[in-house]
PDB file of C-alpha atoms and ligand atoms in Angstrom:
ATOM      1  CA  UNK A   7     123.498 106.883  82.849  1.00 85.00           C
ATOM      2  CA  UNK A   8     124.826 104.829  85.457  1.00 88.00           C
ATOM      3  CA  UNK A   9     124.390 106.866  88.961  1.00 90.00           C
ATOM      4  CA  UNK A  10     127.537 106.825  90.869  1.00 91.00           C
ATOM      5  CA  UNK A  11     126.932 109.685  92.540  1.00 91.00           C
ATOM      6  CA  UNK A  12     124.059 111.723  94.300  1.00 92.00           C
ATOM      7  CA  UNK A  13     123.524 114.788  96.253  1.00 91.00           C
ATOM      8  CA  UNK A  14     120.300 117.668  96.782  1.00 92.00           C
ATOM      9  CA  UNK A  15     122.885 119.897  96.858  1.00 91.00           C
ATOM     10  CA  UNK A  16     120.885 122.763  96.733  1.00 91.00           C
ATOM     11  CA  UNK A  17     117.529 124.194  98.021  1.00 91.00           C
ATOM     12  CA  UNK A  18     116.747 127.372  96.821  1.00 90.00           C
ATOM     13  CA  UNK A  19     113.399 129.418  98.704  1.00 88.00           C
ATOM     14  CA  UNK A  20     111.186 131.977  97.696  1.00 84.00           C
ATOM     15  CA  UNK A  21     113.975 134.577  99.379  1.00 86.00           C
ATOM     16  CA  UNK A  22     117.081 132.608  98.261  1.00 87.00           C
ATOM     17  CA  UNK A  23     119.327 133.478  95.397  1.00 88.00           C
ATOM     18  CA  UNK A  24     119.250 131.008  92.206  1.00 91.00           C
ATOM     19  CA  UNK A  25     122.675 129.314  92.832  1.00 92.00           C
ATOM     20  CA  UNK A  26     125.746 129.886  89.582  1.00 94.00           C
ATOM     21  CA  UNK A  27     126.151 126.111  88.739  1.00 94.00           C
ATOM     22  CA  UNK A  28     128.865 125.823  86.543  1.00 95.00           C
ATOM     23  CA  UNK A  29     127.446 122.244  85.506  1.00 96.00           C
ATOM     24  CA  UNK A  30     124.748 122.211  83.002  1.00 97.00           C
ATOM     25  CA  UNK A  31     120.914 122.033  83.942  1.00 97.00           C
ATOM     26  CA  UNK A  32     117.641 120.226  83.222  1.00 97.00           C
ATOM     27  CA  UNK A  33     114.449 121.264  85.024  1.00 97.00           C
ATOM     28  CA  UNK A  34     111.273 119.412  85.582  1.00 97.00           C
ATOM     29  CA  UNK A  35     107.755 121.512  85.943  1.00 95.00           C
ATOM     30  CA  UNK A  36     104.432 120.559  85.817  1.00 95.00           C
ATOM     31  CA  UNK A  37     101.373 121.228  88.150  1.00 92.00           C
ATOM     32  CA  UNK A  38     101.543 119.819  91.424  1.00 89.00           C
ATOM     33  CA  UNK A  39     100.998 115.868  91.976  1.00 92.00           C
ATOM     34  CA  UNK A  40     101.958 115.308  88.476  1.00 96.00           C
ATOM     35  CA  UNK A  41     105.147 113.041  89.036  1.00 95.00           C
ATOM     36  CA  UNK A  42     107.899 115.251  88.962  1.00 94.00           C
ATOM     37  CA  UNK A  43     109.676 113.992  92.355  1.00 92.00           C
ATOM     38  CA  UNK A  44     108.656 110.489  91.537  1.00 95.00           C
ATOM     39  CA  UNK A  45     110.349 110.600  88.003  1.00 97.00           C
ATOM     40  CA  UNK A  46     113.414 112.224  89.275  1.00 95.00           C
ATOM     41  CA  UNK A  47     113.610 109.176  91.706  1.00 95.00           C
ATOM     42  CA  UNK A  48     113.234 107.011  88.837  1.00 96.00           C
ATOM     43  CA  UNK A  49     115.684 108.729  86.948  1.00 96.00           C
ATOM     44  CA  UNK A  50     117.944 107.985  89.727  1.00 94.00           C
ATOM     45  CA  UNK A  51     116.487 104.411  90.426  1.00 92.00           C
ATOM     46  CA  UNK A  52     115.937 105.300  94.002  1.00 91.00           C
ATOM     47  CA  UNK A  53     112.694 105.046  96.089  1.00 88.00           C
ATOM     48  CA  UNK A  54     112.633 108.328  97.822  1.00 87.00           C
ATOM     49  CA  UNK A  55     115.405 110.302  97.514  1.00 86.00           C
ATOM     50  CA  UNK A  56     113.296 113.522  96.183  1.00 85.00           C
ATOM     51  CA  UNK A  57     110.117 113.651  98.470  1.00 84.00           C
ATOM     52  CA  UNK A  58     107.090 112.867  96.994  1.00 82.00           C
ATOM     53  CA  UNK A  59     103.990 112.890  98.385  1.00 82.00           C
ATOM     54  CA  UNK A  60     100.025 112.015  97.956  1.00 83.00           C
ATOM     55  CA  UNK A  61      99.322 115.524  98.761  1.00 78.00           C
ATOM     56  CA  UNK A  62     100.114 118.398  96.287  1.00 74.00           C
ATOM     57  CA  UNK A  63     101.972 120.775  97.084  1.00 72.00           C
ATOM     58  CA  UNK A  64     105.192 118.895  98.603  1.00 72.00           C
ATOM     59  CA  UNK A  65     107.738 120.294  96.209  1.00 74.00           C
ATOM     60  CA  UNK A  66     107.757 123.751  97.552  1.00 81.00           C
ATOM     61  CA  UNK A  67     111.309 124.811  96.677  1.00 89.00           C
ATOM     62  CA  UNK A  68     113.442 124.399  93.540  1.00 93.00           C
ATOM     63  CA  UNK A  69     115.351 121.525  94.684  1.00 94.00           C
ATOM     64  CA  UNK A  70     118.875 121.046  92.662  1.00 96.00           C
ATOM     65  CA  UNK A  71     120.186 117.293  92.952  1.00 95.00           C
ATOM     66  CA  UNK A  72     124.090 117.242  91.705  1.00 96.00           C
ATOM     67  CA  UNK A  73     124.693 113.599  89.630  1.00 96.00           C
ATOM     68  CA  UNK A  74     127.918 112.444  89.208  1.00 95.00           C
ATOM     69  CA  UNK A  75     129.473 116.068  89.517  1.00 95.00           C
ATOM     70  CA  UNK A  76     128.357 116.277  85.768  1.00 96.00           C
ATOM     71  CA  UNK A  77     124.614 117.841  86.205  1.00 96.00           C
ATOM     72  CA  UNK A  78     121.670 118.997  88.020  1.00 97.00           C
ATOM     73  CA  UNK A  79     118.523 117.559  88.063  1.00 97.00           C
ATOM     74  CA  UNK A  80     116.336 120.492  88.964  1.00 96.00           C
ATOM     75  CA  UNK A  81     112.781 120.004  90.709  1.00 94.00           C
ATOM     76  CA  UNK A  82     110.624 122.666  89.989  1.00 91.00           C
ATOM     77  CA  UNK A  83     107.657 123.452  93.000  1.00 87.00           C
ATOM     78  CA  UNK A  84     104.432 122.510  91.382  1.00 88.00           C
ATOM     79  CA  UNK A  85     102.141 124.734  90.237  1.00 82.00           C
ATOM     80  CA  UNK A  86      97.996 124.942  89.955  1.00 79.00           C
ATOM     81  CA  UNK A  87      97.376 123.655  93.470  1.00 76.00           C
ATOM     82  CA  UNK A  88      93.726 125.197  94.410  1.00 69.00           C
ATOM     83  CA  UNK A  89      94.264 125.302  97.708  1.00 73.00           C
ATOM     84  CA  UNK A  90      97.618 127.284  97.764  1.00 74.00           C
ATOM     85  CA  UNK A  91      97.017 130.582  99.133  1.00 76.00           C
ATOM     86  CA  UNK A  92      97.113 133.266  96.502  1.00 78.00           C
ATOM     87  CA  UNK A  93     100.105 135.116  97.844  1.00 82.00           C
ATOM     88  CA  UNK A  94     102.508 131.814  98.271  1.00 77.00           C
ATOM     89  CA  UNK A  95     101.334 131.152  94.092  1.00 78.00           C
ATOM     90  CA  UNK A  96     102.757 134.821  93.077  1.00 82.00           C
ATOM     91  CA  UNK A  97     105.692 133.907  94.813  1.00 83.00           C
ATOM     92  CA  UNK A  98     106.609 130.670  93.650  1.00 82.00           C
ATOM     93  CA  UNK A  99     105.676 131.660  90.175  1.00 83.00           C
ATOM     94  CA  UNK A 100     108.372 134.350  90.495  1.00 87.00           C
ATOM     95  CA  UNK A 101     110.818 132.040  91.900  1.00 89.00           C
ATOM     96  CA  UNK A 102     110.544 129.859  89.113  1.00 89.00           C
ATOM     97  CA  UNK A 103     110.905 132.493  87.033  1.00 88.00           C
ATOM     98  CA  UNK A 104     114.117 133.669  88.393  1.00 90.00           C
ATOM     99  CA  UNK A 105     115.198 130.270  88.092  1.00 93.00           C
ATOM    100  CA  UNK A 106     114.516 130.321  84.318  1.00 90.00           C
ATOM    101  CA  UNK A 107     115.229 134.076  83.567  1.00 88.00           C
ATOM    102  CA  UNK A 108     118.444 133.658  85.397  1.00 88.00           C
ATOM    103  CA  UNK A 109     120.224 130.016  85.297  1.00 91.00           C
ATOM    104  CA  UNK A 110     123.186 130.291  82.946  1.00 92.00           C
ATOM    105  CA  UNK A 111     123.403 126.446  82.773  1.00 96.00           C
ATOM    106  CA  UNK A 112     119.665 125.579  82.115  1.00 96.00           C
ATOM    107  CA  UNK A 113     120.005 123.119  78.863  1.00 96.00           C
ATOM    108  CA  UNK A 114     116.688 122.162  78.994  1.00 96.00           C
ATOM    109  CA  UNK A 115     113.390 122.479  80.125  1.00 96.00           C
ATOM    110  CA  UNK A 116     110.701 119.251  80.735  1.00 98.00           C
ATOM    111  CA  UNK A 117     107.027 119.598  80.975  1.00 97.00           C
ATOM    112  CA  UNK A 118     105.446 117.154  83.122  1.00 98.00           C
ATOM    113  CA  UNK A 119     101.478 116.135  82.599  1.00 98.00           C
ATOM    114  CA  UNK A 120      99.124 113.868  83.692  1.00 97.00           C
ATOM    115  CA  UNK A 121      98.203 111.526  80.430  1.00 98.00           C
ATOM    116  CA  UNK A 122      94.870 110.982  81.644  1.00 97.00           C
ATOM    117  CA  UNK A 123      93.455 114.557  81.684  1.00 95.00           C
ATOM    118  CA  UNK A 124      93.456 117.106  79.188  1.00 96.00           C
ATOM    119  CA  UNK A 125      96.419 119.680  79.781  1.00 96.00           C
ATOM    120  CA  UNK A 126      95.180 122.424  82.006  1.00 93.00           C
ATOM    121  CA  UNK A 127      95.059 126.127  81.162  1.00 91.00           C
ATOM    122  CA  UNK A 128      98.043 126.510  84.173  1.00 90.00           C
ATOM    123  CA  UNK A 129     100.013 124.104  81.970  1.00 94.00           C
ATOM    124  CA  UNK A 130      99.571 125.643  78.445  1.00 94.00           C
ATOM    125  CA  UNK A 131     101.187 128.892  80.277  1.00 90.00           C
ATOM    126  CA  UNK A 132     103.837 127.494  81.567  1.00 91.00           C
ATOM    127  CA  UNK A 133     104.324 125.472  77.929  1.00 94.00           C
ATOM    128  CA  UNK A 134     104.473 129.041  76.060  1.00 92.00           C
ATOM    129  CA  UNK A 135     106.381 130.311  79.087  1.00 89.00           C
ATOM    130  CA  UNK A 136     108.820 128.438  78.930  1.00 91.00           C
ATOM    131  CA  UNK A 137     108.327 128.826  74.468  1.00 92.00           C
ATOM    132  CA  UNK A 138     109.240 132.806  75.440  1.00 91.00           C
ATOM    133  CA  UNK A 139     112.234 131.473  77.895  1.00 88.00           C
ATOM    134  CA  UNK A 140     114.200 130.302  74.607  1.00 89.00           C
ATOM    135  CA  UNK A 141     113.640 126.742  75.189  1.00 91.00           C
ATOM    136  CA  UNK A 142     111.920 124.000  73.324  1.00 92.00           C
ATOM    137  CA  UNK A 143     109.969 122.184  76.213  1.00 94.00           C
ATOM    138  CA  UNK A 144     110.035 118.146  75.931  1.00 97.00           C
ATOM    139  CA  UNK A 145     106.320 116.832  77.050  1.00 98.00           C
ATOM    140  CA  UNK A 146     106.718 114.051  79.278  1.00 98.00           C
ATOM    141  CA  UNK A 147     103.100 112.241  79.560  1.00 98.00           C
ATOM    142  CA  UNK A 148     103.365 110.985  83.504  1.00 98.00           C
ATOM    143  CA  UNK A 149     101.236 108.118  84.828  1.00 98.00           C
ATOM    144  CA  UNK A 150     101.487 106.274  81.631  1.00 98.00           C
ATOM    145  CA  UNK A 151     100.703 102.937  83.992  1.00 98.00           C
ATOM    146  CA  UNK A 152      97.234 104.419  84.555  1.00 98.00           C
ATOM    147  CA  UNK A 153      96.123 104.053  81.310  1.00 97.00           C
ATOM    148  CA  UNK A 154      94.835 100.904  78.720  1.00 97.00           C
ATOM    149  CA  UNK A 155      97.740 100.796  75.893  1.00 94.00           C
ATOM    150  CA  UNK A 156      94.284 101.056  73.481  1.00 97.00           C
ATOM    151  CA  UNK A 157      93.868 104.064  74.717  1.00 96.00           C
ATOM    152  CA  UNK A 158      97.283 105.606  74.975  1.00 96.00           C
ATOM    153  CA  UNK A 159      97.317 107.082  71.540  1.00 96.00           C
ATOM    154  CA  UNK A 160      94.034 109.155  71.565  1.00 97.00           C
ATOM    155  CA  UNK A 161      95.531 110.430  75.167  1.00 97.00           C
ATOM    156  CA  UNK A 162      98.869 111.558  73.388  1.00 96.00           C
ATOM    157  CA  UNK A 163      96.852 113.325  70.632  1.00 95.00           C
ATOM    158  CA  UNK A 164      94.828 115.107  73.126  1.00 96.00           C
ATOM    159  CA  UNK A 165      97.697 116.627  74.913  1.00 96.00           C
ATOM    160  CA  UNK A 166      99.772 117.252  71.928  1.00 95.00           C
ATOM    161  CA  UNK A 167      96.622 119.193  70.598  1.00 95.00           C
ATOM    162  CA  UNK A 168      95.928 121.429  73.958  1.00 94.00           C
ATOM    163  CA  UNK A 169      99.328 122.329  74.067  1.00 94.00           C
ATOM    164  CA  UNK A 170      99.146 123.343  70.664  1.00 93.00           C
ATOM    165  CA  UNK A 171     102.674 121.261  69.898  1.00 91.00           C
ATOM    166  CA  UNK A 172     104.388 121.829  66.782  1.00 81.00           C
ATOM    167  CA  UNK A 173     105.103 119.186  64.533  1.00 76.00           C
ATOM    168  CA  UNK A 174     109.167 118.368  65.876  1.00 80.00           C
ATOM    169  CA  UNK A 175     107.647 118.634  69.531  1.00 89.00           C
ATOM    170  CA  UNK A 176     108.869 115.938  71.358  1.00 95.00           C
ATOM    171  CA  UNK A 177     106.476 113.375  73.865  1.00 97.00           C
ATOM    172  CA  UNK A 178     107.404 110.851  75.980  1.00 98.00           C
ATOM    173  CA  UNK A 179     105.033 108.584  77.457  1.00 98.00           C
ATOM    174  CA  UNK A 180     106.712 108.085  80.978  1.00 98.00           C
ATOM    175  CA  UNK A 181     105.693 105.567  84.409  1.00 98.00           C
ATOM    176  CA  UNK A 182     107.450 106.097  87.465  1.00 97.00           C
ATOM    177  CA  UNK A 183     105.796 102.937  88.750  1.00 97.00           C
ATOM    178  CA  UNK A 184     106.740 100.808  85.431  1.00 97.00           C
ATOM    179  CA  UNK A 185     109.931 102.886  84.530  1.00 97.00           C
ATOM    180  CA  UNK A 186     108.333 103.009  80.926  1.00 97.00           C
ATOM    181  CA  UNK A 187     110.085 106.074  79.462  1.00 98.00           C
ATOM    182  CA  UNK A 188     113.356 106.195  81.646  1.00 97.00           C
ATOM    183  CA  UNK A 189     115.804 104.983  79.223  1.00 96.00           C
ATOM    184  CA  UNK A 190     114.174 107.293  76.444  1.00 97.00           C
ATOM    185  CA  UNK A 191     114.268 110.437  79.304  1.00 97.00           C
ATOM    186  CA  UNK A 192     117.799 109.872  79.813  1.00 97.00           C
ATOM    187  CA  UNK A 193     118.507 109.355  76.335  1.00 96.00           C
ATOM    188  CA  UNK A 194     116.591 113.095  75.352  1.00 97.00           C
ATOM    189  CA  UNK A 195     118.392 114.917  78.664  1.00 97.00           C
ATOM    190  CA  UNK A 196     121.787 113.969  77.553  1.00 95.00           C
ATOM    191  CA  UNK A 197     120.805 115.477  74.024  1.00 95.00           C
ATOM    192  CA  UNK A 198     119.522 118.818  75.589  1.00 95.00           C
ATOM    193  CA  UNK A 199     122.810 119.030  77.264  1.00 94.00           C
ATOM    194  CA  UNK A 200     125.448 118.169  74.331  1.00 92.00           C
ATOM    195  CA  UNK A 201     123.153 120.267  71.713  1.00 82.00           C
ATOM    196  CA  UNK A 202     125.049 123.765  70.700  1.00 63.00           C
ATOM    197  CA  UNK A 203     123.064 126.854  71.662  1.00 58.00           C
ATOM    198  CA  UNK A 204     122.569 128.707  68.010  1.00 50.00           C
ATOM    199  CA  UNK A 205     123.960 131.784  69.372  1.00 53.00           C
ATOM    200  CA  UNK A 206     127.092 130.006  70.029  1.00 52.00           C
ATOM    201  CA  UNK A 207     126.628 128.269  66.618  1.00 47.00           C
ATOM    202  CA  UNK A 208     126.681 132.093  65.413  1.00 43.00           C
ATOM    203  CA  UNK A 209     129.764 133.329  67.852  1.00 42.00           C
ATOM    204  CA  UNK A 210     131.857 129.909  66.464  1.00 42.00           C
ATOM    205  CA  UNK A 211     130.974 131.110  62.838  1.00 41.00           C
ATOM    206  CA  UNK A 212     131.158 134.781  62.650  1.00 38.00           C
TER     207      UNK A 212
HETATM  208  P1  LIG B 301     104.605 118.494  94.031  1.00 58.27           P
HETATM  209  O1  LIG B 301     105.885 118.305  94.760  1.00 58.27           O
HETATM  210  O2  LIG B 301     103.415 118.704  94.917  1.00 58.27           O
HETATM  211  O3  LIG B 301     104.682 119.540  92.956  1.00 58.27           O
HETATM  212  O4  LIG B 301     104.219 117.076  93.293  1.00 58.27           O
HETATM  213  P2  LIG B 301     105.132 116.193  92.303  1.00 58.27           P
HETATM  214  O5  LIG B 301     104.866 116.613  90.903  1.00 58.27           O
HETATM  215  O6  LIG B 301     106.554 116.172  92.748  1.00 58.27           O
HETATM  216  O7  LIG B 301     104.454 114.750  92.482  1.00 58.27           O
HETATM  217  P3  LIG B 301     105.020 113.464  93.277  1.00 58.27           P
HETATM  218  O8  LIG B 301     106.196 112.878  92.564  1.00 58.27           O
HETATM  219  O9  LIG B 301     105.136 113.782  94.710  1.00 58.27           O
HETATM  220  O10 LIG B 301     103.807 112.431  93.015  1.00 58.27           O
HETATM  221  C1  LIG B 301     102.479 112.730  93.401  1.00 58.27           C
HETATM  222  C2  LIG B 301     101.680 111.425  93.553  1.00 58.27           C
HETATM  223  O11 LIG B 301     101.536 110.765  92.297  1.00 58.27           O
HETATM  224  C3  LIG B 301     102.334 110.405  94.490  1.00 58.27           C
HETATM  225  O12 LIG B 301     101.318 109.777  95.232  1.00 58.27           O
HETATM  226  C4  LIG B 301     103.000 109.432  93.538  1.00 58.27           C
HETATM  227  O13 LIG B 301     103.142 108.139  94.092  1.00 58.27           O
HETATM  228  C5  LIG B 301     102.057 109.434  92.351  1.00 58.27           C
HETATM  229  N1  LIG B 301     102.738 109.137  91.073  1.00 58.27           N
HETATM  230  C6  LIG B 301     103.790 109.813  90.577  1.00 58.27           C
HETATM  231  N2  LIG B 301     104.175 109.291  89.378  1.00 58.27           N
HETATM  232  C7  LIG B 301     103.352 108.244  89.127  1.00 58.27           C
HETATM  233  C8  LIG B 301     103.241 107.295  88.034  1.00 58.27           C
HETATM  234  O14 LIG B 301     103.981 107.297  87.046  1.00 58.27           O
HETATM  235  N3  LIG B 301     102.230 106.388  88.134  1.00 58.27           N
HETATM  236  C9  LIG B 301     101.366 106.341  89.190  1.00 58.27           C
HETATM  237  N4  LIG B 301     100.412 105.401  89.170  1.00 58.27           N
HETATM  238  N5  LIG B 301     101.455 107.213  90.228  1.00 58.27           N
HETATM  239  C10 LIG B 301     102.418 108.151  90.202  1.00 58.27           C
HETATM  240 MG1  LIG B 302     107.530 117.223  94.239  1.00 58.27          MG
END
């Protein structure tokens, strides 16, 4: 995908209305600090263009960044941050699922985690969440860099195993900091986005 142009078009709160694109979708979640910003920079082969930060908890709307006038990268607020107060939780969680309940154009949905730690019980929710959503989510395994390459296959297994993936599940291994993954993310967003809905497999047919 060659980036020729870029704008956060959108930034939608815990009291705004999810916006009617009329471009297709693709969301990124994950628990906070996982990468999402960071890979959606990388995506875009920019620095900082989505704010990332050491500190969880930075992505705290869903943030919709318009490429090309084609699509929308969509960054999700993270979720599974202890020290988020109870109330601001409940309503993110509900804004996210506004977002996914009611976004016409979502194509696909992305599920960030950490490679080095087990999936959490946060992220096995939002997995079977977004399962219950209609969508098939595409694991990407973040902070790939962090890890030996020995060891990078007993990490995939884990995570495949927590989530409870089926067998056509889809994984990819993904560094912000190397860009391992980026061609193969680009390659598996463009898919979600040309790939027929069965329902309108059904309407073409019937
Ligand atoms: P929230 O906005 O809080 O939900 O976090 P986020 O998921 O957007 O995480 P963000 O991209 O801000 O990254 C969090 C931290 O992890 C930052 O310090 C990043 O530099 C670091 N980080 C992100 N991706 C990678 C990666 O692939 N490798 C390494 N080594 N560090 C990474
Ligand atoms: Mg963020």
């Amino acid at each position: 995908m060659v980036i020729r142009s870029l704008d956060l078009e959108t930034v939608c709160g815990i009291t705004s209305s999810i916006p009617e694109n009329d471009k297709p979708e693709i969301a990124f979640a994950g628990r906070s600090n996982v990468g999402k910003s960071s890979l959606i920079n990388a995506l875009l082969n920019r620095k900082s263009y989505a704010r990332t930060s050491s500190t969880p908890g930075k992505t705290q709307t869903i943030n919709f960044y318009n490429i090309n006038q084609e699509l929308y990268l969509v960054d999700l607020p993270g979720y599974g941050y202890a020290k988020v107060p109870l109330k601001a939780k409940e309503q993110w969680g509900r804004l996210i699922e506004r977002y996914l309940n009611g976004s016409k154009q979502l194509k696909g949905v992305f599920l960030l985690v950490d490679i080095r730690h087990a999936p959490s019980r946060d992220d096995k929710k939002m997995y079977d969440w977004i399962v219950s959503h209609g969508f098939q989510p595409i694991i990407v395994a973040t902070k790939v860099d962090k890890v030996k390459r020995s060891q990078l296959q007993k990490h995939i297994k884990i995570v495949k195993e927590e989530l409870q993936m089926t067998g056509d599940g889809k994984l990819i291994p993904f560094s912000s900091v190397t860009k391992q993954g980026r061609e193969e993310l680009w390659v598996s967003i463009e898919k979600s986005i040309e790939a027929v809905p069965s329902t309108d497999i059904g309407r073409a047919t019937s």
